[in-house]
PDB file of C-alpha atoms in Angstrom:
ATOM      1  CA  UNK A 117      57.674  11.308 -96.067  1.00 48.00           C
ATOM      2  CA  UNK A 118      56.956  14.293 -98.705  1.00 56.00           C
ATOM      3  CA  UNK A 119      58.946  16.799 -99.435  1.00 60.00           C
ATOM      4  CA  UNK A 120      57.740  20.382 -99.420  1.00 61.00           C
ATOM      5  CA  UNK A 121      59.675  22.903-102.053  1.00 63.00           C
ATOM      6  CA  UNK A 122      58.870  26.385-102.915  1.00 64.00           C
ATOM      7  CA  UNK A 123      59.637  28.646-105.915  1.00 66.00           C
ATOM      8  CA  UNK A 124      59.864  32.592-105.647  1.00 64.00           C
ATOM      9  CA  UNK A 125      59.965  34.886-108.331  1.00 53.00           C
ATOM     10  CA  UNK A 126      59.681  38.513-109.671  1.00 43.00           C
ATOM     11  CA  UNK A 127      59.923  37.597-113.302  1.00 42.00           C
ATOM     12  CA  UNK A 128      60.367  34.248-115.211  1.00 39.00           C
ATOM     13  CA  UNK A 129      62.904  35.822-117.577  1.00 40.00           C
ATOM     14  CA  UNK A 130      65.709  33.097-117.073  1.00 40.00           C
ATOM     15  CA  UNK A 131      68.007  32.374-119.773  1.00 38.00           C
ATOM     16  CA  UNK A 132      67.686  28.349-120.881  1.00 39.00           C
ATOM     17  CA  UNK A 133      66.229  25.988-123.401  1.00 43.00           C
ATOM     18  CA  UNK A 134      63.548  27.295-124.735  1.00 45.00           C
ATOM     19  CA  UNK A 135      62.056  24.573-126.582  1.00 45.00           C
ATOM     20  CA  UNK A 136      57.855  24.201-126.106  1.00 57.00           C
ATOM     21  CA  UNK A 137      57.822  27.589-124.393  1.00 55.00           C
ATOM     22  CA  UNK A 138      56.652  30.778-126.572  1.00 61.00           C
ATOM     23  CA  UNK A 139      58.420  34.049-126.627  1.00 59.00           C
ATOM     24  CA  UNK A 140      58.227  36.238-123.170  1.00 57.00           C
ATOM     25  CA  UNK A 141      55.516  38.885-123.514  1.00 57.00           C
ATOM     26  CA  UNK A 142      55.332  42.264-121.912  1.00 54.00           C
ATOM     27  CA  UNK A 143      54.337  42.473-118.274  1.00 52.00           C
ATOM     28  CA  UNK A 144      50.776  43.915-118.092  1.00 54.00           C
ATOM     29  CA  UNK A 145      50.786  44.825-113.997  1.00 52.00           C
ATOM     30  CA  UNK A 146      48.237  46.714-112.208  1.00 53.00           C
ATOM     31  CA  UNK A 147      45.081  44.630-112.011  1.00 69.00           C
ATOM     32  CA  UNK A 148      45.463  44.319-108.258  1.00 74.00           C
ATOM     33  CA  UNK A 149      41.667  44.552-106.466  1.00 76.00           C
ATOM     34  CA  UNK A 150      43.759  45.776-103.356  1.00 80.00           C
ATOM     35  CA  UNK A 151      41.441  42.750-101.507  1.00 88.00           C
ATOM     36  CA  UNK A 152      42.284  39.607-100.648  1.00 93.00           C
ATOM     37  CA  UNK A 153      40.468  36.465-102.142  1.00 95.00           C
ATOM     38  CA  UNK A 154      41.105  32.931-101.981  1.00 97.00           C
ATOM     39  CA  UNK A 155      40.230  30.125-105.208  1.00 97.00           C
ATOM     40  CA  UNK A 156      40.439  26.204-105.180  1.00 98.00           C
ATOM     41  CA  UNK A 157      40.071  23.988-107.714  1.00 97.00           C
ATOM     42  CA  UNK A 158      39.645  20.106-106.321  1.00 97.00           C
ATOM     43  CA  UNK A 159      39.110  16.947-108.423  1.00 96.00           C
ATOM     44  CA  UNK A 160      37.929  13.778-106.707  1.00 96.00           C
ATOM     45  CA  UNK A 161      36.353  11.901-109.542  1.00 95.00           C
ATOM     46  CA  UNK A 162      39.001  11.257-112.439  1.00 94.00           C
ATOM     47  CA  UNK A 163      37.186   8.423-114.225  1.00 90.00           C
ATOM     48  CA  UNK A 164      36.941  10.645-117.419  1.00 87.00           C
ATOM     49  CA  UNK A 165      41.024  11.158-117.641  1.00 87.00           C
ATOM     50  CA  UNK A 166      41.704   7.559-116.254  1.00 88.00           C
ATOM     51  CA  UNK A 167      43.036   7.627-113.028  1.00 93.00           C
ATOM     52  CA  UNK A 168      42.565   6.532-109.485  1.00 95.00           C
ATOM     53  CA  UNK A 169      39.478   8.551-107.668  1.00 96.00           C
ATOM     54  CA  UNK A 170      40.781  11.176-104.818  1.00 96.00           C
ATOM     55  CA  UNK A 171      38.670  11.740-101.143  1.00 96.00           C
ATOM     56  CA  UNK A 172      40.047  14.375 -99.360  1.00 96.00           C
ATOM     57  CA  UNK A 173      40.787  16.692-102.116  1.00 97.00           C
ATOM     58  CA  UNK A 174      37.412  18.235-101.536  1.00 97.00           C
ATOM     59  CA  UNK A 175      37.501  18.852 -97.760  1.00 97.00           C
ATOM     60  CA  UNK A 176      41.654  19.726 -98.677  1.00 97.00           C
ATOM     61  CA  UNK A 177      40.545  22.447-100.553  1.00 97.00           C
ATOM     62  CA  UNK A 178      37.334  23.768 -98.867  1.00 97.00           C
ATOM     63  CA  UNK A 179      39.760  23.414 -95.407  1.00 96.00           C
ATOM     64  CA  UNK A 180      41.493  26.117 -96.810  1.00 96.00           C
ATOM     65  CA  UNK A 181      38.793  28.003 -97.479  1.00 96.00           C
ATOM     66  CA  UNK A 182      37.372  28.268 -94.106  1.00 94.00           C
ATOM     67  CA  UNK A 183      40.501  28.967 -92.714  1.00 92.00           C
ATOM     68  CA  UNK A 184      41.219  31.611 -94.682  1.00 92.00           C
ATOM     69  CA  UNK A 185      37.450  33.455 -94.349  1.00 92.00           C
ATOM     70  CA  UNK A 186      37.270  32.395 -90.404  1.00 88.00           C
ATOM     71  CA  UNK A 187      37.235  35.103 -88.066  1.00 76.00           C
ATOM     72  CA  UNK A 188      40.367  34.103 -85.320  1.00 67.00           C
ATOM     73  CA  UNK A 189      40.230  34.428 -81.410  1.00 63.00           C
ATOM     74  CA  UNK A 190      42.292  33.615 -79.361  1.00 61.00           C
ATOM     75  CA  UNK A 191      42.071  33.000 -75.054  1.00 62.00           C
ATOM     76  CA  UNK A 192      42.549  35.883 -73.209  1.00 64.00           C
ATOM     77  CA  UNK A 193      42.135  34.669 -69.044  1.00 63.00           C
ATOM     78  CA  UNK A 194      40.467  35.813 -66.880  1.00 66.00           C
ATOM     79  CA  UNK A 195      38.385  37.604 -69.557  1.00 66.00           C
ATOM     80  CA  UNK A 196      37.285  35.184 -72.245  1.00 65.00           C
ATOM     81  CA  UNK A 197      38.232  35.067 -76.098  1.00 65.00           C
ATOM     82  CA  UNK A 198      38.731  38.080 -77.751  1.00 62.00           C
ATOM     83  CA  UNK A 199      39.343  38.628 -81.875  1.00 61.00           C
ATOM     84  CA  UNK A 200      42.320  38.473 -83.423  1.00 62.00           C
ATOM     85  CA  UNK A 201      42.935  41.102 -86.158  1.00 62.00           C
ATOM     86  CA  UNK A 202      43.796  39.016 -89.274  1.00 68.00           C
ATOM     87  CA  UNK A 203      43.275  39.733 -92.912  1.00 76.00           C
ATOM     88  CA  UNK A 204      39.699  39.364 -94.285  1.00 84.00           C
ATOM     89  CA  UNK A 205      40.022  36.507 -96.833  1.00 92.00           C
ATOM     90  CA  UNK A 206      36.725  36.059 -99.429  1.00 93.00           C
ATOM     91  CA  UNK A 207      36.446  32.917-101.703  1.00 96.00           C
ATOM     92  CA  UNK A 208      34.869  33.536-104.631  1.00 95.00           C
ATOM     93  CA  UNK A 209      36.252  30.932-106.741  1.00 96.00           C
ATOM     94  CA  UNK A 210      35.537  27.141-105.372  1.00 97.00           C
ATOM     95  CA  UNK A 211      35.497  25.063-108.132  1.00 96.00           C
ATOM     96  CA  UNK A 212      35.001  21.442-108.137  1.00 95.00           C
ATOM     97  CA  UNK A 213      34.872  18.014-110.295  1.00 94.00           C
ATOM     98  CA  UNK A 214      33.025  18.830-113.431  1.00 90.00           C
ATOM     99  CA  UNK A 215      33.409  22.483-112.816  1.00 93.00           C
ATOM    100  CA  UNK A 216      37.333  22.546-112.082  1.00 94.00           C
ATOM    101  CA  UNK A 217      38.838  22.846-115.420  1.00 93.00           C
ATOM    102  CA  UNK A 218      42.172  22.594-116.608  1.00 93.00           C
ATOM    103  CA  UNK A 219      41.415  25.456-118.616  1.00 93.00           C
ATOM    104  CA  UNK A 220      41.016  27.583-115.764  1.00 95.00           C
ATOM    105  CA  UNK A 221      45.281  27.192-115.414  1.00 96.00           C
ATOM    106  CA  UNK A 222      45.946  27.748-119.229  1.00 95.00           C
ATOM    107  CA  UNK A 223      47.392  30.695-120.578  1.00 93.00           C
ATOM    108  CA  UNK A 224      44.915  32.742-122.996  1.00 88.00           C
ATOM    109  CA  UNK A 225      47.323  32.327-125.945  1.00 87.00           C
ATOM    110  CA  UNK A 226      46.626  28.273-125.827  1.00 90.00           C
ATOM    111  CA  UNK A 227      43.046  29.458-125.600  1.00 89.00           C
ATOM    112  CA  UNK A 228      42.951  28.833-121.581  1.00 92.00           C
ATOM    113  CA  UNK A 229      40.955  31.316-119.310  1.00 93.00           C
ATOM    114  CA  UNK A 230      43.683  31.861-116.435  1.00 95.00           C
ATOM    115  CA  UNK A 231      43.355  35.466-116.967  1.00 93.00           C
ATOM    116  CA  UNK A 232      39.476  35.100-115.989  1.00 94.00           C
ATOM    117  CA  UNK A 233      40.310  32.879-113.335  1.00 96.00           C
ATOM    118  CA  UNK A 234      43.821  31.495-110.868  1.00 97.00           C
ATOM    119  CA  UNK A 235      44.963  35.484-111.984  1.00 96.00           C
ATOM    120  CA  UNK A 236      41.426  37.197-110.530  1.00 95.00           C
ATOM    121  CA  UNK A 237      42.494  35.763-106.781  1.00 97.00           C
ATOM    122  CA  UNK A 238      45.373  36.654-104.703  1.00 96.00           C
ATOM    123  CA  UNK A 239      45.876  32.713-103.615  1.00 97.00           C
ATOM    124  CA  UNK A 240      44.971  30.037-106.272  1.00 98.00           C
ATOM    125  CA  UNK A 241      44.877  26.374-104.846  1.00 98.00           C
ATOM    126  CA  UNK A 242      45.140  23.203-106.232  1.00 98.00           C
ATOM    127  CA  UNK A 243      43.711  20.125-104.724  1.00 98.00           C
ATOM    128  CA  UNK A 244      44.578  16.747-106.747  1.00 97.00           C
ATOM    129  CA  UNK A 245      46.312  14.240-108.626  1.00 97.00           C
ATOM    130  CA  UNK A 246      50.009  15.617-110.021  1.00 95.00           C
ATOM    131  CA  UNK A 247      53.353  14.180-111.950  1.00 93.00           C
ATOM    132  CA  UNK A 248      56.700  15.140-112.622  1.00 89.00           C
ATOM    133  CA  UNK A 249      55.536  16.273-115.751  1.00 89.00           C
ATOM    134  CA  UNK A 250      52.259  18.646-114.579  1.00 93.00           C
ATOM    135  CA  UNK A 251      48.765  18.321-112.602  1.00 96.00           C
ATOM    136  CA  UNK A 252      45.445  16.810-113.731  1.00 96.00           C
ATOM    137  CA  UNK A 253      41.979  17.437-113.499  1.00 95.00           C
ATOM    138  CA  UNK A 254      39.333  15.202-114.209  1.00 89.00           C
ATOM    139  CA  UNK A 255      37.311  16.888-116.943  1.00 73.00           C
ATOM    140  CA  UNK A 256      38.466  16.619-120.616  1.00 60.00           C
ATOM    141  CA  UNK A 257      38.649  19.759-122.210  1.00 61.00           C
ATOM    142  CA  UNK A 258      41.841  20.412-124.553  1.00 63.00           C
ATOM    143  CA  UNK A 259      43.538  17.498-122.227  1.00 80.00           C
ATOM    144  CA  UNK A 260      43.219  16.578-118.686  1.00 91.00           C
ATOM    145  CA  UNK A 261      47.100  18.173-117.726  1.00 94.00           C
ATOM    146  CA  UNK A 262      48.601  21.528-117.440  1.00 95.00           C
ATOM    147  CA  UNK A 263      52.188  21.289-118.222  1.00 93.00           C
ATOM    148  CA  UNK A 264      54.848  24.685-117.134  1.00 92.00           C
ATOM    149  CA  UNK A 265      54.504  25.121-120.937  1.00 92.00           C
ATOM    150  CA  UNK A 266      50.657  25.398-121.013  1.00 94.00           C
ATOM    151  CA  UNK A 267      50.901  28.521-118.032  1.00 94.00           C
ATOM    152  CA  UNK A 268      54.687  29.995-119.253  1.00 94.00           C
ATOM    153  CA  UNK A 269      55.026  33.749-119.158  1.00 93.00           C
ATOM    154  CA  UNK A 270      50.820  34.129-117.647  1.00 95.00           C
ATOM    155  CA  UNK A 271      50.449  33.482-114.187  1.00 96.00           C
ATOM    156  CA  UNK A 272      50.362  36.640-111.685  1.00 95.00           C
ATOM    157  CA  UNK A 273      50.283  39.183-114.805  1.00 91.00           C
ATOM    158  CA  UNK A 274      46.552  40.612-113.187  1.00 93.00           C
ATOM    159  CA  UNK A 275      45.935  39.869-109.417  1.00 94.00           C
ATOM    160  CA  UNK A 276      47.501  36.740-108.633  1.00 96.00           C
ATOM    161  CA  UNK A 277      49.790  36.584-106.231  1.00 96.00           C
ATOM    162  CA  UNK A 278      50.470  33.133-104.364  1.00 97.00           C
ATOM    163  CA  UNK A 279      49.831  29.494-106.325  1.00 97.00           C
ATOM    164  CA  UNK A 280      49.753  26.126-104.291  1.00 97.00           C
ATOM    165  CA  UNK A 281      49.449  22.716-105.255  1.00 97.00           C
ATOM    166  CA  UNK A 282      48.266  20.167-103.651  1.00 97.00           C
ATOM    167  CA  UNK A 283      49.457  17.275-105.535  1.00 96.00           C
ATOM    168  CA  UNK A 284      52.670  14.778-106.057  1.00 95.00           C
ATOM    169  CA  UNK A 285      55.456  15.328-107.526  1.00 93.00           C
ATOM    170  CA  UNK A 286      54.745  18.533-109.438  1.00 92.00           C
ATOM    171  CA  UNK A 287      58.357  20.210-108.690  1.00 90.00           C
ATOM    172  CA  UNK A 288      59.957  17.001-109.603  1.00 87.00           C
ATOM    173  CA  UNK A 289      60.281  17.778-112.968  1.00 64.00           C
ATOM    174  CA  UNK A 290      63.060  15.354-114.388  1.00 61.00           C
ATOM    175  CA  UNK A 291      63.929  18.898-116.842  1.00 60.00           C
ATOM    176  CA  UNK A 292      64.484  20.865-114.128  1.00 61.00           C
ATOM    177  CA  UNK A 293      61.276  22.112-112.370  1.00 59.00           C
ATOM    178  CA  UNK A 294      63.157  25.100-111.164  1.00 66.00           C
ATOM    179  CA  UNK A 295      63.405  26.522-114.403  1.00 76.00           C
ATOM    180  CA  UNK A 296      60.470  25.258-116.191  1.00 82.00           C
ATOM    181  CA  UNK A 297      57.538  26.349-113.264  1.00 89.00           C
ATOM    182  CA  UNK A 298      59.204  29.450-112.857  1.00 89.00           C
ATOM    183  CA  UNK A 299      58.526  30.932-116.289  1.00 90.00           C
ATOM    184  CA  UNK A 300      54.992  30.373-115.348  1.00 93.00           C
ATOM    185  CA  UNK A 301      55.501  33.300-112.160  1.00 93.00           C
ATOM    186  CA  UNK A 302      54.866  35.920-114.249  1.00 93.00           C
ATOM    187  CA  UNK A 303      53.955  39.015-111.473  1.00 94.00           C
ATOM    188  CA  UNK A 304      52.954  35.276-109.067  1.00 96.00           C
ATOM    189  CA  UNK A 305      55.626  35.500-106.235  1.00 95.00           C
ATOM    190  CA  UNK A 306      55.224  32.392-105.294  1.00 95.00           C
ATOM    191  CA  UNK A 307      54.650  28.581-105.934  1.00 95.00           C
ATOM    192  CA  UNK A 308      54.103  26.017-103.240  1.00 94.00           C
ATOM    193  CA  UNK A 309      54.240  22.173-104.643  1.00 93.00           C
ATOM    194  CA  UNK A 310      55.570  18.918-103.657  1.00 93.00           C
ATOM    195  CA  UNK A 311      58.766  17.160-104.866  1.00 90.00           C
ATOM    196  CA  UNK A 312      57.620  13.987-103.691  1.00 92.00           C
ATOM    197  CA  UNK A 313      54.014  12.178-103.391  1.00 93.00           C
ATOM    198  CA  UNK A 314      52.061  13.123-101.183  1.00 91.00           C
ATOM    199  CA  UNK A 315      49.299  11.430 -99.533  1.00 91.00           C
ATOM    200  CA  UNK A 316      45.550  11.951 -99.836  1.00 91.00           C
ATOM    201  CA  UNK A 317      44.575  14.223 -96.950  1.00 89.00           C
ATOM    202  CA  UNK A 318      43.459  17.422 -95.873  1.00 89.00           C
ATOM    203  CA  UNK A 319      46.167  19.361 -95.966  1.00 86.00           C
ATOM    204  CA  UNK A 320      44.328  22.882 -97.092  1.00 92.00           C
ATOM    205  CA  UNK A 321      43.289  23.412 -93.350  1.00 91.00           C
ATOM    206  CA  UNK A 322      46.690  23.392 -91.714  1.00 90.00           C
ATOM    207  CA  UNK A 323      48.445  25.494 -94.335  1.00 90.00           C
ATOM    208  CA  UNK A 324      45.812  28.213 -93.820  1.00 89.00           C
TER     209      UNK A 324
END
């Protein structure tokens, strides 16, 4: 059994602890492409960062993907299959293994390039292993983790407007993942994770 849970947000401005977290910085708004685009990130080989090898995080996250950019029919008897009008989704971020960095998630102030890349997509998606304590990727840059402190007060400040993660535990944060994640929904409305592990299947495809 796993355990869905879901955060919304228009700001991260809540009042708590604010140890490891910097100061809340202005909103900066308005980099919305008006477009719709889809980005994954997937990890299957984590020998670098030392932990157990993933396979279905790549077809997880590319099952999203086609989802997303598929053109939909549907049956109409006696006259055959006609097209559905649904949003036109592009992809232009697919990053995988080697190329899927945790950097990619970090906020610009820790030196990370989220601003360049989760916040130049609508949907960011996250295919891979996860904690109570972050999510992991499988090539060492800084470290192998992001934390809620490494993305506070940067995610959804450009054109970001819907994070998921495919991985366990992630909103079981024993400090109160409530809080903690939602500092990081900074303009992001909202963050789809799991409270509980999950296991290691294509999930991407059914959630598109």
């Amino acid at each position: 059994l796993c355990i869905l849970m879901l955060l919304t947000s228009a700001t991260a401005a809540l009042a708590a602890d604010e140890k490891n977290f910097p100061n809340q910085p202005a909103v900066n708004l308005g980099n919305d492409d008006n477009s719709l685009e889809v980005g994954v990130w997937y990890v299957q080989d984590y020998s670098t960062c030392g932990l157990n090898n993933l396979s279905a995080t790549k077809p997880d996250a590319l099952g999203l993907v086609d989802k997303l950019t598929a053109t939909s029919y549907f049956p109409f008897d006696p006259f055959g299959w006609f097209h559905y009008p649904t949003p036109t989704w592009s992809a232009p971020l697919q990053w995988g293994n080697a190329n899927a960095w945790e950097n990619d998630w970090k906020r610009s102030a820790l030196g990370g390039g989220e601003n360049n890349q989760i916040d130049t997509v609508d949907l960011a998606y996250f295919s891979g292993h996860g904690s109570s304590t972050g999510f992991y990727f499988g090539k060492y840059s800084d470290d192998c983790k992001v934390t809620a402190a490494d993305a506070a007060y940067s995610w959804g400040n450009r054109d970001n407007d819907w994070i998921a993660l495919s991985a366990c535990n992630v909103l079981d944060d024993p400090y109160d993942s409530f809080r903690y994640w939602a500092r990081a929904m900074y303009g992001t409305r909202l963050l789809l994770g799991f409270k509980t592990v999950m296991s290691d299947v294509d999930f991407g495809g059914p959630l598109g």
